[in-house]
Amino acid sequence: MTNPFREDLVSRSRPEPCTVVIFGATGDLTHRKLVPAIYNLAIDGELPPGVKILGFARREKSDAEFRKGLEELNRKVSRSGHDEAIWSTFQESIHYHQSEFTDADGYQRLAERLDAIDRERGGKGNRLFYIASAPEFFDDILTQLKTAGLNKAKDGCWARVIVEKPFGTDLKTAQHLNQVVNRTFQEKDTYRIDHYLGKETAQNLMVLRFANAIFEPLWNSRYIDQVQITCSENLGMEGGRGGYYDKSGALRDMVQNHLLQLLSLVAMEPPTDLSADGVRDEKVKVIRSLRQWDTPEKVAANVIRAQYAAGHVDGKPVPGYREEDRVDPESMTESYVALRLMIDTWRWSGVPFYIRMGKQLPKKATEISVHFKAPPGVLFNALSGGVPGGNVLVIRIQPDEGISLRMVSKIPGTSLRLEPVKMDFHYATSFGKSSPEAYERLLLDAMAGDATLFARRDEVEEAWRFIDHIEHAWHQSNNPPPMASYVAGTWGPKEADELVQADGHVWRRL
Ligand code: BG6
């Protein structure tokens, strides 16, 4: 028999019509991700009727020019292609508003413009503010929204804010930004986006763990030997990215947010329900339980940083990190990081979680592998070759999203010889359709008022608390751990191999 209370929690609330106001509308994110995401939702019939987009940016542009630029990109990147007829109707709900981010008058005009759009195109006044500008404007935008009264919704409507990453550059700046956000919007209306949480397989992690009976009983230090999270990218600092990246580095750019979020989904306790706070209460406990690497010695023993030297990726020559455009030739920013993490909870006592992330590695892939302990060897260890490896559950986040389980099997034949085999599930073949882009799901959730897949204030701050010690050891201590090096197009520095070898492990080959 179904439980009506549970059902209520599982079924999603409905997305509501609104105007999405995008700050930083002339940027790459808007063109490559946000507008194509809304367009694809429209194609799939998921978008509530009456959703409008208002781009806010500093450059002078007409509505028509803004639409044209978006259309050009949509043609190139849209997941389900570009349909002239659908675009032609869709683009009518796209508008552009020119203003400096700091100009109070620009926000007064924004308020009037929003009302006018509602009058002309129908709409009751729901507003979804998406802050996708350069981070130095986050404060100004929030403050100006408040001054213009745009943070308060009209009766019966809502005003919500989505804040893009980077959410601060350390604990102090994140706390400050949280104060500014919470002075302007209530926490329940604040959506700190982490697009990894919108990826289909990341969402499936909870289902895999808690909707199947076979995994959860084994999901602890008694049966699991180690867990690895790998995020490898075969790109460097293309498109002028070096300017931002050299101030950030792999640890702040990917680990503080995306990879610690994945870790918390893998390691959390079952939530009491699927409400946003139910899930986030459990996730934050994982981050809070991370053993702190709070001295340069602990950082040196548990964290490896590295930069790529010139090499070849996908058969093409690429420069070294320090030779990249807009990167300081003496930069001490890491393009690769590998960490050994320990989660000090009853469940995970003694189980190392390894994370590695790097630019200019051989391919683009993100996966989580859960390595189970070997069974007692009494029966098969005497065979020549012994038992080949243990059980590994691999959750492929991207590409080729899916899950595989490695088991040991007998090779058919008259003699007893063992070999690992794989049970493999691919999303694409099992469900016969491509997964929506992360931004599609997350935008829809924000329109529906569901913050489950967004980071809460305490999660972001706890993650920074952990990261800050490492950054401090690297950049402010008297005996900073060294910067290692790897050739572009290889799997990272030998020091990262040694990190896991010290525990008797090796990195999984992707
Ligand atoms: C972004 C980082 O948040 O995520 C980039 O700033 C990174 O450096 C990107 O390349 C990776 O996202 P995805 O979805 O392509 O894995």
CSV table of N, CA, C and O in Angstrom, one decimal, residues 71-178:
chain,number,residue,atom,x,y,z
A,71,GLU,N,20.4,32.8,-30.8
A,71,GLU,CA,20.0,31.8,-31.8
A,71,GLU,C,21.2,31.1,-32.4
A,71,GLU,O,21.3,29.9,-32.6
A,72,GLU,N,22.3,32.0,-32.7
A,72,GLU,CA,23.5,31.4,-33.3
A,72,GLU,C,24.1,30.3,-32.5
A,72,GLU,O,24.5,29.2,-32.9
A,73,LEU,N,24.1,30.6,-31.2
A,73,LEU,CA,24.7,29.6,-30.3
A,73,LEU,C,23.8,28.4,-30.1
A,73,LEU,O,24.2,27.2,-30.1
A,74,ASN,N,22.5,28.7,-30.0
A,74,ASN,CA,21.5,27.5,-29.8
A,74,ASN,C,21.7,26.5,-31.0
A,74,ASN,O,21.6,25.3,-30.8
A,75,ARG,N,21.8,27.1,-32.2
A,75,ARG,CA,22.0,26.2,-33.3
A,75,ARG,C,23.2,25.2,-33.1
A,75,ARG,O,23.1,24.1,-33.5
A,76,LYS,N,24.3,25.7,-32.5
A,76,LYS,CA,25.5,24.9,-32.3
A,76,LYS,C,25.3,23.9,-31.1
A,76,LYS,O,25.8,22.8,-31.2
A,77,VAL,N,24.7,24.4,-30.0
A,77,VAL,CA,24.8,23.6,-28.8
A,77,VAL,C,23.6,22.9,-28.3
A,77,VAL,O,23.6,22.0,-27.5
A,78,SER,N,22.4,23.2,-28.9
A,78,SER,CA,21.2,22.7,-28.4
A,78,SER,C,21.1,21.2,-28.4
A,78,SER,O,21.4,20.6,-29.4
A,79,ARG,N,20.8,20.6,-27.3
A,79,ARG,CA,20.8,19.1,-27.1
A,79,ARG,C,19.9,18.4,-28.2
A,79,ARG,O,20.2,17.4,-28.7
A,80,SER,N,18.7,19.0,-28.4
A,80,SER,CA,17.8,18.3,-29.4
A,80,SER,C,17.7,19.1,-30.7
A,80,SER,O,16.7,19.1,-31.3
A,81,GLY,N,18.8,19.7,-31.1
A,81,GLY,CA,18.8,20.4,-32.4
A,81,GLY,C,18.1,21.8,-32.3
A,81,GLY,O,17.6,22.2,-31.2
A,82,HIS,N,18.0,22.4,-33.4
A,82,HIS,CA,17.4,23.7,-33.5
A,82,HIS,C,16.3,23.7,-34.5
A,82,HIS,O,16.5,23.5,-35.7
A,83,ASP,N,15.1,24.0,-34.1
A,83,ASP,CA,13.9,23.9,-35.0
A,83,ASP,C,13.5,25.4,-35.3
A,83,ASP,O,13.1,26.1,-34.3
A,84,GLU,N,13.6,25.8,-36.6
A,84,GLU,CA,13.3,27.2,-36.9
A,84,GLU,C,11.9,27.6,-36.4
A,84,GLU,O,11.8,28.7,-35.8
A,85,ALA,N,10.9,26.8,-36.6
A,85,ALA,CA,9.6,27.2,-36.3
A,85,ALA,C,9.4,27.4,-34.7
A,85,ALA,O,8.9,28.4,-34.3
A,86,ILE,N,10.0,26.4,-34.0
A,86,ILE,CA,9.8,26.5,-32.5
A,86,ILE,C,10.6,27.7,-32.0
A,86,ILE,O,10.2,28.5,-31.2
A,87,TRP,N,11.9,27.9,-32.6
A,87,TRP,CA,12.7,29.0,-32.1
A,87,TRP,C,11.9,30.3,-32.4
A,87,TRP,O,11.9,31.3,-31.6
A,88,SER,N,11.3,30.4,-33.5
A,88,SER,CA,10.7,31.7,-33.9
A,88,SER,C,9.6,32.1,-32.9
A,88,SER,O,9.5,33.2,-32.5
A,89,THR,N,8.9,31.1,-32.4
A,89,THR,CA,7.9,31.4,-31.3
A,89,THR,C,8.6,31.7,-30.0
A,89,THR,O,8.3,32.6,-29.3
A,90,PHE,N,9.5,30.8,-29.7
A,90,PHE,CA,10.2,30.9,-28.4
A,90,PHE,C,10.9,32.2,-28.2
A,90,PHE,O,10.8,32.8,-27.1
A,91,GLN,N,11.5,32.7,-29.3
A,91,GLN,CA,12.3,33.9,-29.1
A,91,GLN,C,11.5,35.2,-28.8
A,91,GLN,O,12.0,36.2,-28.3
A,92,GLU,N,10.2,35.1,-29.1
A,92,GLU,CA,9.4,36.3,-28.8
A,92,GLU,C,9.3,36.5,-27.3
A,92,GLU,O,9.0,37.6,-26.9
A,93,SER,N,9.6,35.5,-26.5
A,93,SER,CA,9.6,35.8,-25.0
A,93,SER,C,10.9,36.1,-24.5
A,93,SER,O,11.2,36.1,-23.3
A,94,ILE,N,11.9,36.5,-25.4
A,94,ILE,CA,13.2,36.9,-24.9
A,94,ILE,C,13.4,38.4,-25.1
A,94,ILE,O,13.2,38.9,-26.2
A,95,HIS,N,13.9,39.1,-24.0
A,95,HIS,CA,14.1,40.5,-24.1
A,95,HIS,C,15.4,40.9,-23.5
A,95,HIS,O,16.1,40.0,-22.9
A,96,TYR,N,15.8,42.1,-23.7
A,96,TYR,CA,17.2,42.5,-23.3
A,96,TYR,C,17.0,43.9,-22.5
A,96,TYR,O,16.3,44.8,-22.9
A,97,HIS,N,17.8,44.0,-21.5
A,97,HIS,CA,17.8,45.2,-20.7
A,97,HIS,C,19.2,45.7,-20.4
A,97,HIS,O,20.0,45.0,-19.8
A,98,GLN,N,19.5,46.9,-20.9
A,98,GLN,CA,20.9,47.4,-20.8
A,98,GLN,C,21.0,48.2,-19.5
A,98,GLN,O,20.2,49.1,-19.3
A,99,SER,N,22.0,47.9,-18.7
A,99,SER,CA,22.3,48.7,-17.5
A,99,SER,C,23.7,48.3,-16.9
A,99,SER,O,24.1,47.2,-17.1
A,100,GLU,N,24.3,49.3,-16.2
A,100,GLU,CA,25.4,48.9,-15.4
A,100,GLU,C,24.9,48.1,-14.2
A,100,GLU,O,23.8,48.4,-13.8
A,101,PHE,N,25.7,47.2,-13.7
A,101,PHE,CA,25.3,46.5,-12.5
A,101,PHE,C,25.1,47.3,-11.3
A,101,PHE,O,24.4,47.0,-10.3
A,102,THR,N,25.8,48.5,-11.3
A,102,THR,CA,25.8,49.3,-10.1
A,102,THR,C,24.9,50.5,-10.2
A,102,THR,O,24.8,51.4,-9.3
A,103,ASP,N,24.2,50.6,-11.3
A,103,ASP,CA,23.4,51.8,-11.5
A,103,ASP,C,21.9,51.6,-11.0
A,103,ASP,O,21.1,50.9,-11.6
A,104,ALA,N,21.6,52.4,-9.9
A,104,ALA,CA,20.3,52.2,-9.3
A,104,ALA,C,19.2,52.5,-10.2
A,104,ALA,O,18.2,51.8,-10.2
A,105,ASP,N,19.4,53.5,-11.1
A,105,ASP,CA,18.3,53.8,-12.1
A,105,ASP,C,18.0,52.6,-13.0
A,105,ASP,O,16.9,52.4,-13.4
A,106,GLY,N,19.1,51.9,-13.3
A,106,GLY,CA,18.9,50.7,-14.2
A,106,GLY,C,18.0,49.7,-13.6
A,106,GLY,O,17.3,49.0,-14.3
A,107,TYR,N,18.0,49.6,-12.3
A,107,TYR,CA,17.1,48.6,-11.6
A,107,TYR,C,15.7,49.1,-11.5
A,107,TYR,O,14.7,48.3,-11.5
A,108,GLN,N,15.6,50.5,-11.4
A,108,GLN,CA,14.2,51.0,-11.4
A,108,GLN,C,13.6,50.7,-12.7
A,108,GLN,O,12.4,50.3,-12.8
A,109,ARG,N,14.4,51.0,-13.8
A,109,ARG,CA,13.9,50.7,-15.1
A,109,ARG,C,13.6,49.2,-15.3
A,109,ARG,O,12.7,48.8,-16.0
A,110,LEU,N,14.4,48.4,-14.7
A,110,LEU,CA,14.2,46.9,-14.7
A,110,LEU,C,12.8,46.6,-14.2
A,110,LEU,O,12.0,45.8,-14.8
A,111,ALA,N,12.5,47.2,-13.0
A,111,ALA,CA,11.2,46.9,-12.4
A,111,ALA,C,10.1,47.3,-13.3
A,111,ALA,O,9.1,46.5,-13.5
A,112,GLU,N,10.2,48.5,-13.9
A,112,GLU,CA,9.1,48.9,-14.8
A,112,GLU,C,9.0,48.0,-16.0
A,112,GLU,O,7.9,47.7,-16.5
A,113,ARG,N,10.2,47.6,-16.5
A,113,ARG,CA,10.2,46.8,-17.7
A,113,ARG,C,9.6,45.4,-17.4
A,113,ARG,O,8.8,44.9,-18.2
A,114,LEU,N,9.8,44.9,-16.2
A,114,LEU,CA,9.2,43.6,-15.9
A,114,LEU,C,7.7,43.7,-15.8
A,114,LEU,O,7.0,42.8,-16.3
A,115,ASP,N,7.3,44.8,-15.2
A,115,ASP,CA,5.8,45.0,-15.2
A,115,ASP,C,5.2,45.1,-16.6
A,115,ASP,O,4.2,44.6,-16.9
A,116,ALA,N,5.9,45.9,-17.4
A,116,ALA,CA,5.4,46.1,-18.8
A,116,ALA,C,5.4,44.7,-19.5
A,116,ALA,O,4.4,44.4,-20.2
A,117,ILE,N,6.4,43.9,-19.4
A,117,ILE,CA,6.4,42.6,-20.1
A,117,ILE,C,5.3,41.8,-19.6
A,117,ILE,O,4.6,41.1,-20.4
A,118,ASP,N,5.0,41.8,-18.3
A,118,ASP,CA,3.9,41.1,-17.7
A,118,ASP,C,2.6,41.5,-18.3
A,118,ASP,O,1.7,40.8,-18.7
A,119,ARG,N,2.4,42.9,-18.5
A,119,ARG,CA,1.2,43.4,-19.0
A,119,ARG,C,1.0,43.0,-20.5
A,119,ARG,O,0.0,42.5,-20.9
A,120,GLU,N,2.1,43.1,-21.2
A,120,GLU,CA,2.0,42.8,-22.7
A,120,GLU,C,1.9,41.3,-23.0
A,120,GLU,O,1.1,40.9,-23.8
A,121,ARG,N,2.6,40.5,-22.2
A,121,ARG,CA,2.7,39.1,-22.6
A,121,ARG,C,2.0,38.2,-21.6
A,121,ARG,O,2.0,37.0,-21.7
A,122,GLY,N,1.4,38.8,-20.6
A,122,GLY,CA,0.6,38.1,-19.6
A,122,GLY,C,1.6,37.5,-18.6
A,122,GLY,O,2.6,36.9,-18.9
A,123,GLY,N,1.3,37.6,-17.3
A,123,GLY,CA,2.2,37.1,-16.3
A,123,GLY,C,1.8,37.7,-15.0
A,123,GLY,O,1.4,38.9,-15.0
A,124,LYS,N,1.8,37.0,-13.9
A,124,LYS,CA,1.3,37.6,-12.6
A,124,LYS,C,2.4,38.3,-11.8
A,124,LYS,O,2.1,39.0,-10.9
A,125,GLY,N,3.7,38.0,-12.1
A,125,GLY,CA,4.7,38.7,-11.4
A,125,GLY,C,5.7,37.8,-10.7
A,125,GLY,O,6.4,38.3,-9.9
A,126,ASN,N,5.8,36.5,-11.1
A,126,ASN,CA,6.8,35.7,-10.5
A,126,ASN,C,8.2,36.1,-11.1
A,126,ASN,O,8.3,36.2,-12.3
A,127,ARG,N,9.2,36.2,-10.3
A,127,ARG,CA,10.5,36.5,-10.8
A,127,ARG,C,11.6,35.6,-10.4
A,127,ARG,O,11.7,35.3,-9.2
A,128,LEU,N,12.4,35.1,-11.3
A,128,LEU,CA,13.5,34.3,-11.0
A,128,LEU,C,14.8,35.0,-11.4
A,128,LEU,O,15.1,35.1,-12.6
A,129,PHE,N,15.5,35.5,-10.5
A,129,PHE,CA,16.8,36.3,-10.8
A,129,PHE,C,17.9,35.3,-10.8
A,129,PHE,O,18.2,34.6,-9.9
A,130,TYR,N,18.6,35.3,-12.0
A,130,TYR,CA,19.7,34.4,-12.1
A,130,TYR,C,21.0,35.2,-12.2
A,130,TYR,O,21.2,35.9,-13.2
A,131,ILE,N,21.9,35.1,-11.2
A,131,ILE,CA,23.1,36.0,-11.2
A,131,ILE,C,24.2,35.2,-11.8
A,131,ILE,O,24.8,34.3,-11.1
A,132,ALA,N,24.5,35.5,-13.1
A,132,ALA,CA,25.5,34.7,-13.8
A,132,ALA,C,26.6,35.7,-14.3
A,132,ALA,O,27.3,35.4,-15.2
A,133,SER,N,26.7,36.8,-13.6
A,133,SER,CA,27.7,37.8,-14.0
A,133,SER,C,29.1,37.4,-13.5
A,133,SER,O,29.2,36.4,-12.8
A,134,ALA,N,30.1,38.3,-13.7
A,134,ALA,CA,31.4,38.0,-13.0
A,134,ALA,C,31.1,38.2,-11.5
A,134,ALA,O,30.4,39.0,-11.1
A,135,PRO,N,31.9,37.4,-10.7
A,135,PRO,CA,31.6,37.3,-9.3
A,135,PRO,C,31.7,38.7,-8.6
A,135,PRO,O,31.1,38.9,-7.6
A,136,GLU,N,32.6,39.6,-9.1
A,136,GLU,CA,32.8,40.8,-8.4
A,136,GLU,C,31.5,41.7,-8.4
A,136,GLU,O,31.4,42.7,-7.6
A,137,PHE,N,30.5,41.3,-9.2
A,137,PHE,CA,29.3,42.1,-9.2
A,137,PHE,C,28.2,41.5,-8.4
A,137,PHE,O,27.1,42.1,-8.2
A,138,PHE,N,28.4,40.3,-7.8
A,138,PHE,CA,27.3,39.6,-7.1
A,138,PHE,C,26.7,40.5,-6.0
A,138,PHE,O,25.5,40.7,-5.9
A,139,ASP,N,27.6,41.1,-5.2
A,139,ASP,CA,27.2,42.0,-4.1
A,139,ASP,C,26.3,43.2,-4.6
A,139,ASP,O,25.2,43.4,-4.1
A,140,ASP,N,26.9,43.9,-5.6
A,140,ASP,CA,26.1,45.0,-6.2
A,140,ASP,C,24.8,44.6,-6.7
A,140,ASP,O,23.8,45.3,-6.4
A,141,ILE,N,24.7,43.5,-7.4
A,141,ILE,CA,23.4,43.2,-8.0
A,141,ILE,C,22.4,42.9,-6.9
A,141,ILE,O,21.3,43.4,-6.9
A,142,LEU,N,22.8,42.1,-5.9
A,142,LEU,CA,21.9,41.8,-4.8
A,142,LEU,C,21.5,43.1,-4.0
A,142,LEU,O,20.3,43.3,-3.8
A,143,THR,N,22.4,43.9,-3.8
A,143,THR,CA,22.1,45.2,-3.1
A,143,THR,C,21.1,46.0,-3.9
A,143,THR,O,20.2,46.6,-3.3
A,144,GLN,N,21.4,46.1,-5.2
A,144,GLN,CA,20.5,47.0,-6.0
A,144,GLN,C,19.1,46.4,-6.1
A,144,GLN,O,18.1,47.1,-6.2
A,145,LEU,N,19.1,45.0,-6.2
A,145,LEU,CA,17.7,44.4,-6.3
A,145,LEU,C,16.9,44.8,-5.1
A,145,LEU,O,15.7,45.1,-5.2
A,146,LYS,N,17.6,44.8,-3.9
A,146,LYS,CA,16.9,45.1,-2.7
A,146,LYS,C,16.4,46.6,-2.7
A,146,LYS,O,15.3,46.9,-2.4
A,147,THR,N,17.4,47.5,-3.1
A,147,THR,CA,17.0,48.9,-3.1
A,147,THR,C,15.8,49.1,-4.0
A,147,THR,O,14.9,49.9,-3.7
A,148,ALA,N,15.8,48.4,-5.1
A,148,ALA,CA,14.7,48.6,-6.1
A,148,ALA,C,13.4,47.9,-5.6
A,148,ALA,O,12.4,47.9,-6.3
A,149,GLY,N,13.5,47.2,-4.5
A,149,GLY,CA,12.3,46.4,-4.0
A,149,GLY,C,12.0,45.2,-4.8
A,149,GLY,O,10.9,44.6,-4.7
A,150,LEU,N,13.0,44.8,-5.7
A,150,LEU,CA,12.7,43.6,-6.5
A,150,LEU,C,12.8,42.3,-5.8
A,150,LEU,O,12.4,41.3,-6.3
A,151,ASN,N,13.4,42.4,-4.6
A,151,ASN,CA,13.5,41.1,-3.8
A,151,ASN,C,12.2,40.7,-3.2
A,151,ASN,O,12.0,39.6,-2.7
A,152,LYS,N,11.2,41.6,-3.2
A,152,LYS,CA,9.9,41.3,-2.6
A,152,LYS,C,8.9,41.0,-3.7
A,152,LYS,O,8.8,41.8,-4.6
A,153,ALA,N,8.3,39.9,-3.5
A,153,ALA,CA,7.3,39.6,-4.6
A,153,ALA,C,6.0,40.3,-4.3
A,153,ALA,O,5.7,40.6,-3.1
A,154,LYS,N,5.2,40.5,-5.4
A,154,LYS,CA,3.8,41.0,-5.2
A,154,LYS,C,3.0,39.9,-4.5
A,154,LYS,O,3.4,38.7,-4.5
A,155,ASP,N,1.8,40.3,-4.0
A,155,ASP,CA,0.9,39.3,-3.3
A,155,ASP,C,0.7,38.1,-4.2
A,155,ASP,O,0.4,38.2,-5.4
A,156,GLY,N,0.8,36.9,-3.6
A,156,GLY,CA,0.5,35.7,-4.4
A,156,GLY,C,1.6,35.3,-5.4
A,156,GLY,O,1.4,34.3,-6.1
A,157,CYS,N,2.7,36.0,-5.4
A,157,CYS,CA,3.8,35.7,-6.3
A,157,CYS,C,5.1,35.4,-5.5
A,157,CYS,O,5.1,35.5,-4.3
A,158,TRP,N,6.1,35.0,-6.3
A,158,TRP,CA,7.4,34.8,-5.6
A,158,TRP,C,8.5,35.5,-6.3
A,158,TRP,O,8.4,35.8,-7.5
A,159,ALA,N,9.6,35.7,-5.6
A,159,ALA,CA,10.9,36.3,-6.1
A,159,ALA,C,12.0,35.4,-5.6
A,159,ALA,O,12.1,35.3,-4.4
A,160,ARG,N,12.7,34.7,-6.5
A,160,ARG,CA,13.8,33.8,-6.1
A,160,ARG,C,15.1,34.2,-6.7
A,160,ARG,O,15.1,34.9,-7.8
A,161,VAL,N,16.2,33.8,-6.1
A,161,VAL,CA,17.5,34.1,-6.7
A,161,VAL,C,18.3,32.9,-6.9
A,161,VAL,O,18.4,32.0,-6.0
A,162,ILE,N,18.9,32.7,-8.1
A,162,ILE,CA,19.9,31.7,-8.3
A,162,ILE,C,21.2,32.3,-8.4
A,162,ILE,O,21.4,33.3,-9.1
A,163,VAL,N,22.2,31.8,-7.6
A,163,VAL,CA,23.5,32.4,-7.6
A,163,VAL,C,24.5,31.4,-8.2
A,163,VAL,O,24.5,30.3,-7.7
A,164,GLU,N,25.2,31.8,-9.2
A,164,GLU,CA,26.1,30.9,-9.9
A,164,GLU,C,27.4,30.8,-9.0
A,164,GLU,O,27.7,31.6,-8.1
A,165,LYS,N,28.2,29.8,-9.4
A,165,LYS,CA,29.5,29.8,-8.8
A,165,LYS,C,30.5,30.8,-9.4
A,165,LYS,O,30.2,31.2,-10.5
A,166,PRO,N,31.6,31.2,-8.9
A,166,PRO,CA,32.1,30.7,-7.6
A,166,PRO,C,31.3,31.4,-6.5
A,166,PRO,O,31.1,32.6,-6.5
A,167,PHE,N,30.9,30.6,-5.5
A,167,PHE,CA,30.3,31.2,-4.3
A,167,PHE,C,31.4,31.5,-3.3
A,167,PHE,O,31.6,30.8,-2.4
A,168,GLY,N,32.0,32.7,-3.5
A,168,GLY,CA,33.1,33.1,-2.7
A,168,GLY,C,34.4,32.4,-3.2
A,168,GLY,O,34.4,31.6,-4.0
A,169,THR,N,35.5,32.9,-2.6
A,169,THR,CA,36.8,32.3,-2.9
A,169,THR,C,37.5,31.7,-1.7
A,169,THR,O,38.5,31.1,-1.8
A,170,ASP,N,36.8,31.9,-0.6
A,170,ASP,CA,37.3,31.2,0.7
A,170,ASP,C,36.1,31.3,1.7
A,170,ASP,O,35.1,31.9,1.3
A,171,LEU,N,36.3,30.9,2.9
A,171,LEU,CA,35.2,30.9,3.9
A,171,LEU,C,34.8,32.3,4.1
A,171,LEU,O,33.6,32.6,4.2
A,172,LYS,N,35.7,33.2,4.3
A,172,LYS,CA,35.3,34.6,4.7
A,172,LYS,C,34.5,35.2,3.6
A,172,LYS,O,33.4,35.8,3.9
A,173,THR,N,34.9,35.1,2.3
A,173,THR,CA,34.1,35.8,1.3
A,173,THR,C,32.8,35.0,1.1
A,173,THR,O,31.8,35.7,0.7
A,174,ALA,N,32.8,33.7,1.3
A,174,ALA,CA,31.5,33.0,1.2
A,174,ALA,C,30.5,33.4,2.3
A,174,ALA,O,29.3,33.6,2.0
A,175,GLN,N,31.1,33.6,3.5
A,175,GLN,CA,30.2,34.1,4.6
A,175,GLN,C,29.6,35.4,4.3
A,175,GLN,O,28.5,35.7,4.5
A,176,HIS,N,30.5,36.3,3.8
A,176,HIS,CA,30.1,37.6,3.4
A,176,HIS,C,29.0,37.6,2.4
A,176,HIS,O,27.9,38.2,2.5
A,177,LEU,N,29.2,36.8,1.3
A,177,LEU,CA,28.2,36.7,0.3
A,177,LEU,C,26.9,36.1,0.8
A,177,LEU,O,25.8,36.6,0.5
A,178,ASN,N,27.0,35.2,1.7
A,178,ASN,CA,25.8,34.6,2.3
A,178,ASN,C,25.0,35.7,3.1
A,178,ASN,O,23.8,35.7,3.0
